[in-house]
PDB file of C-alpha atoms in Angstrom:
ATOM      1  CA  TRP W   1       0.000   0.000   0.000  1.00 64.00           C
ATOM      2  CA  MET W   2       2.877   2.381   0.726  1.00 67.00           C
ATOM      3  CA  ASP W   3       3.912   2.598  -2.931  1.00 75.00           C
ATOM      4  CA  VAL W   4       0.326   3.465  -3.896  1.00 80.00           C
ATOM      5  CA  ALA W   5       0.217   6.094  -1.121  1.00 83.00           C
ATOM      6  CA  LYS W   6       3.448   7.704  -2.379  1.00 86.00           C
ATOM      7  CA  ILE W   7       2.091   7.924  -5.915  1.00 87.00           C
ATOM      8  CA  ALA W   8      -1.192   9.362  -4.582  1.00 88.00           C
ATOM      9  CA  GLU W   9       0.683  12.014  -2.587  1.00 90.00           C
ATOM     10  CA  VAL W  10       2.706  13.076  -5.630  1.00 91.00           C
ATOM     11  CA  LEU W  11      -0.437  13.294  -7.761  1.00 92.00           C
ATOM     12  CA  ALA W  12      -2.151  15.416  -5.075  1.00 91.00           C
ATOM     13  CA  SER W  13       0.904  17.697  -4.829  1.00 93.00           C
ATOM     14  CA  ARG W  14       0.586  18.296  -8.580  1.00 94.00           C
ATOM     15  CA  GLY W  15      -3.019  19.442  -8.260  1.00 92.00           C
ATOM     16  CA  HIS W  16      -4.913  16.196  -8.863  1.00 91.00           C
ATOM     17  CA  VAL W  17      -7.813  15.292  -6.599  1.00 89.00           C
ATOM     18  CA  VAL W  18      -6.961  11.887  -5.142  1.00 91.00           C
ATOM     19  CA  THR W  19      -9.545   9.897  -3.209  1.00 91.00           C
ATOM     20  CA  VAL W  20      -8.578   6.959  -1.015  1.00 88.00           C
ATOM     21  CA  VAL W  21     -11.260   4.365  -0.302  1.00 88.00           C
ATOM     22  CA  ALA W  22     -10.584   2.673   3.035  1.00 84.00           C
ATOM     23  CA  PRO W  23     -12.305   1.002   5.991  1.00 82.00           C
ATOM     24  CA  ALA W  24     -13.852   3.606   8.327  1.00 83.00           C
ATOM     25  CA  SER W  25     -11.682   2.343  11.187  1.00 79.00           C
ATOM     26  CA  GLU W  26      -8.569   3.464   9.259  1.00 75.00           C
ATOM     27  CA  GLU W  27      -9.759   6.972   8.381  1.00 70.00           C
ATOM     28  CA  SER W  28      -8.252   8.999  11.241  1.00 74.00           C
ATOM     29  CA  ASP W  29      -4.867   7.269  10.911  1.00 76.00           C
ATOM     30  CA  LEU W  30      -4.784   7.794   7.168  1.00 74.00           C
ATOM     31  CA  MET W  31      -5.943  11.414   7.376  1.00 79.00           C
ATOM     32  CA  ARG W  32      -3.164  12.155   9.849  1.00 82.00           C
ATOM     33  CA  LYS W  33      -0.522  10.478   7.683  1.00 83.00           C
ATOM     34  CA  LEU W  34      -1.821  11.689   4.303  1.00 84.00           C
ATOM     35  CA  PRO W  35      -3.499  15.076   4.830  1.00 86.00           C
ATOM     36  CA  THR W  36      -3.437  16.086   1.139  1.00 87.00           C
ATOM     37  CA  LEU W  37      -5.732  13.228   0.120  1.00 89.00           C
ATOM     38  CA  LYS W  38      -9.526  12.974   0.190  1.00 89.00           C
ATOM     39  CA  PHE W  39     -11.096   9.918   1.867  1.00 89.00           C
ATOM     40  CA  GLU W  40     -14.210   7.826   1.323  1.00 89.00           C
ATOM     41  CA  THR W  41     -14.862   5.123   3.879  1.00 87.00           C
ATOM     42  CA  TYR W  42     -17.024   2.066   4.367  1.00 86.00           C
ATOM     43  CA  GLY W  43     -17.889  -0.186   7.254  1.00 81.00           C
ATOM     44  CA  VAL W  44     -18.175   0.472  10.974  1.00 70.00           C
ATOM     45  CA  PRO W  45     -15.523   2.786  12.485  1.00 66.00           C
ATOM     46  CA  GLU W  46     -15.227   0.692  15.655  1.00 65.00           C
ATOM     47  CA  LYS W  47     -14.600  -2.598  13.833  1.00 65.00           C
ATOM     48  CA  ILE W  48     -10.945  -3.396  13.148  1.00 64.00           C
ATOM     49  CA  PRO W  49     -10.690  -5.094   9.727  1.00 60.00           C
ATOM     50  CA  GLN W  50      -9.622  -8.743   9.847  1.00 60.00           C
ATOM     51  CA  MET W  51      -6.884  -7.921   7.349  1.00 60.00           C
ATOM     52  CA  LYS W  52      -5.269  -5.497   9.810  1.00 63.00           C
ATOM     53  CA  ILE W  53      -5.387  -8.127  12.559  1.00 63.00           C
ATOM     54  CA  ASN W  54      -3.900 -10.712  10.191  1.00 59.00           C
ATOM     55  CA  LEU W  55      -1.069  -8.386   9.160  1.00 62.00           C
ATOM     56  CA  LYS W  56      -0.065  -8.099  12.815  1.00 67.00           C
ATOM     57  CA  THR W  57      -0.307 -11.787  13.712  1.00 66.00           C
ATOM     58  CA  VAL W  58       0.441 -13.872  10.607  1.00 63.00           C
ATOM     59  CA  PRO W  59       4.032 -12.697   9.917  1.00 64.00           C
ATOM     60  CA  ALA W  60       5.077 -13.530  13.495  1.00 64.00           C
ATOM     61  CA  LYS W  61       3.506 -16.975  13.226  1.00 63.00           C
ATOM     62  CA  MET W  62       5.323 -17.604   9.971  1.00 61.00           C
ATOM     63  CA  ALA W  63       8.642 -16.347  11.317  1.00 63.00           C
ATOM     64  CA  PHE W  64       8.667 -17.918  14.767  1.00 66.00           C
ATOM     65  CA  SER W  65       6.937 -21.232  14.294  1.00 68.00           C
ATOM     66  CA  LYS W  66       7.237 -24.179  11.981  1.00 70.00           C
ATOM     67  CA  PRO W  67       3.653 -24.584  10.827  1.00 67.00           C
ATOM     68  CA  GLY W  68       4.325 -27.096   8.042  1.00 74.00           C
ATOM     69  CA  VAL W  69       2.458 -27.187   4.756  1.00 75.00           C
ATOM     70  CA  LEU W  70      -1.015 -27.345   6.301  1.00 75.00           C
ATOM     71  CA  GLY W  71      -0.148 -24.538   8.680  1.00 70.00           C
ATOM     72  CA  TYR W  72       1.034 -22.336   5.819  1.00 70.00           C
ATOM     73  CA  LEU W  73      -2.145 -23.105   3.906  1.00 75.00           C
ATOM     74  CA  SER W  74      -4.158 -22.135   6.980  1.00 71.00           C
ATOM     75  CA  LEU W  75      -2.253 -18.840   7.330  1.00 70.00           C
ATOM     76  CA  PHE W  76      -2.709 -18.143   3.623  1.00 71.00           C
ATOM     77  CA  GLY W  77      -6.421 -18.883   4.037  1.00 72.00           C
ATOM     78  CA  ARG W  78      -6.650 -16.344   6.877  1.00 69.00           C
ATOM     79  CA  LEU W  79      -4.926 -13.685   4.783  1.00 70.00           C
ATOM     80  CA  THR W  80      -7.177 -14.401   1.811  1.00 72.00           C
ATOM     81  CA  SER W  81     -10.296 -14.332   3.954  1.00 73.00           C
ATOM     82  CA  GLY W  82      -9.244 -10.946   5.382  1.00 71.00           C
ATOM     83  CA  LEU W  83      -8.805  -9.557   1.865  1.00 75.00           C
ATOM     84  CA  MET W  84     -12.180 -10.911   0.803  1.00 80.00           C
ATOM     85  CA  GLU W  85     -13.914  -9.494   3.899  1.00 81.00           C
ATOM     86  CA  ASN W  86     -12.396  -6.101   3.186  1.00 80.00           C
ATOM     87  CA  CYS W  87     -13.444  -6.209  -0.468  1.00 86.00           C
ATOM     88  CA  GLU W  88     -16.948  -7.429   0.330  1.00 89.00           C
ATOM     89  CA  GLY W  89     -17.394  -4.597   2.836  1.00 87.00           C
ATOM     90  CA  MET W  90     -16.518  -2.016   0.222  1.00 89.00           C
ATOM     91  CA  LEU W  91     -18.444  -3.502  -2.694  1.00 91.00           C
ATOM     92  CA  SER W  92     -21.610  -4.076  -0.646  1.00 92.00           C
ATOM     93  CA  ASP W  93     -21.743  -0.420   0.428  1.00 93.00           C
ATOM     94  CA  THR W  94     -24.194   0.725  -2.259  1.00 93.00           C
ATOM     95  CA  GLN W  95     -24.104   4.350  -1.125  1.00 94.00           C
ATOM     96  CA  LEU W  96     -20.309   4.442  -1.483  1.00 94.00           C
ATOM     97  CA  MET W  97     -20.308   2.697  -4.843  1.00 94.00           C
ATOM     98  CA  THR W  98     -22.970   5.094  -6.182  1.00 94.00           C
ATOM     99  CA  LYS W  99     -20.972   8.081  -4.907  1.00 94.00           C
ATOM    100  CA  LEU W 100     -17.817   6.764  -6.613  1.00 93.00           C
ATOM    101  CA  LYS W 101     -19.721   6.181  -9.856  1.00 93.00           C
ATOM    102  CA  ASN W 102     -21.181   9.703  -9.792  1.00 94.00           C
ATOM    103  CA  SER W 103     -17.813  11.323  -9.034  1.00 91.00           C
ATOM    104  CA  HIS W 104     -16.445  10.727 -12.555  1.00 89.00           C
ATOM    105  CA  TYR W 105     -12.904   9.728 -11.667  1.00 91.00           C
ATOM    106  CA  ASP W 106     -10.260   9.278 -14.360  1.00 92.00           C
ATOM    107  CA  VAL W 107      -8.390   6.185 -13.130  1.00 92.00           C
ATOM    108  CA  VAL W 108      -8.221   3.581 -10.351  1.00 91.00           C
ATOM    109  CA  LEU W 109      -4.809   3.160  -8.734  1.00 88.00           C
ATOM    110  CA  THR W 110      -4.512   0.007  -6.662  1.00 86.00           C
ATOM    111  CA  TYR W 111      -2.284  -2.574  -5.087  1.00 78.00           C
ATOM    112  CA  PRO W 112      -2.642  -5.753  -7.164  1.00 74.00           C
ATOM    113  CA  LEU W 113      -2.674  -8.346  -4.365  1.00 70.00           C
ATOM    114  CA  SER W 114      -6.325  -7.581  -3.733  1.00 69.00           C
ATOM    115  CA  SER W 115      -8.759  -7.963  -6.603  1.00 69.00           C
ATOM    116  CA  CYS W 116     -10.961  -5.235  -5.158  1.00 85.00           C
ATOM    117  CA  GLY W 117      -9.358  -2.405  -7.119  1.00 87.00           C
ATOM    118  CA  SER W 118      -9.831  -4.200 -10.410  1.00 89.00           C
ATOM    119  CA  ILE W 119     -13.479  -4.928  -9.597  1.00 90.00           C
ATOM    120  CA  VAL W 120     -14.065  -1.264  -8.724  1.00 91.00           C
ATOM    121  CA  ALA W 121     -12.320  -0.130 -11.915  1.00 92.00           C
ATOM    122  CA  GLN W 122     -14.534  -2.432 -13.960  1.00 92.00           C
ATOM    123  CA  TYR W 123     -17.670  -1.251 -12.129  1.00 92.00           C
ATOM    124  CA  LEU W 124     -16.723   2.417 -12.706  1.00 93.00           C
ATOM    125  CA  ASN W 125     -15.608   1.662 -16.291  1.00 94.00           C
ATOM    126  CA  LEU W 126     -12.207   3.223 -15.619  1.00 94.00           C
ATOM    127  CA  PRO W 127      -8.625   2.323 -16.524  1.00 93.00           C
ATOM    128  CA  LEU W 128      -6.756   0.406 -13.854  1.00 89.00           C
ATOM    129  CA  VAL W 129      -3.185   1.069 -12.725  1.00 88.00           C
ATOM    130  CA  CYS W 130      -1.576  -1.523 -10.440  1.00 83.00           C
ATOM    131  CA  THR W 131       1.728  -0.997  -8.709  1.00 80.00           C
ATOM    132  CA  LEU W 132       4.079  -3.126  -6.633  1.00 73.00           C
ATOM    133  CA  ARG W 133       7.188  -1.968  -4.815  1.00 66.00           C
ATOM    134  CA  SER W 134       8.994  -5.047  -6.113  1.00 60.00           C
ATOM    135  CA  MET W 135       8.240  -8.206  -8.023  1.00 57.00           C
ATOM    136  CA  PRO W 136       6.792 -11.025  -5.904  1.00 55.00           C
ATOM    137  CA  THR W 137       9.447 -13.339  -7.360  1.00 55.00           C
ATOM    138  CA  GLY W 138      12.253 -11.085  -6.163  1.00 54.00           C
ATOM    139  CA  THR W 139      13.820 -10.977  -9.632  1.00 56.00           C
ATOM    140  CA  ASP W 140      14.109  -7.192  -9.477  1.00 54.00           C
ATOM    141  CA  ILE W 141      16.287  -7.253  -6.334  1.00 57.00           C
ATOM    142  CA  ARG W 142      20.028  -7.232  -6.917  1.00 54.00           C
TER     143      ARG W 142
END
């Protein structure tokens, strides 16, 4: 997400209106860190997204335990389920999706590990730009 945020900040500094769509529970943190961006939120502000919980717990479990193949599949399942919960929360918010559609954006910039951005781009009939800090295969690291 950080590479997307950096691109969004640069675009905003050049006069573009950049809107970040995020869970309501993340809004105050994001607004503090990225004050030049506009925010649209979904979900309940008090509910911490499962993805955020997973990002705090799963890496430690992978690093400090030997879960075996089934354990890794279970951890991967938890990460995937967190992504899906996040995406479902956004896409099922009809008021948000209508507002996005009526806002006439030019492009959707997203992180490609979640399919949510591509679904939103298709729904809004907009071009999609995906960015990664590095290749998942590590072939870009020297």
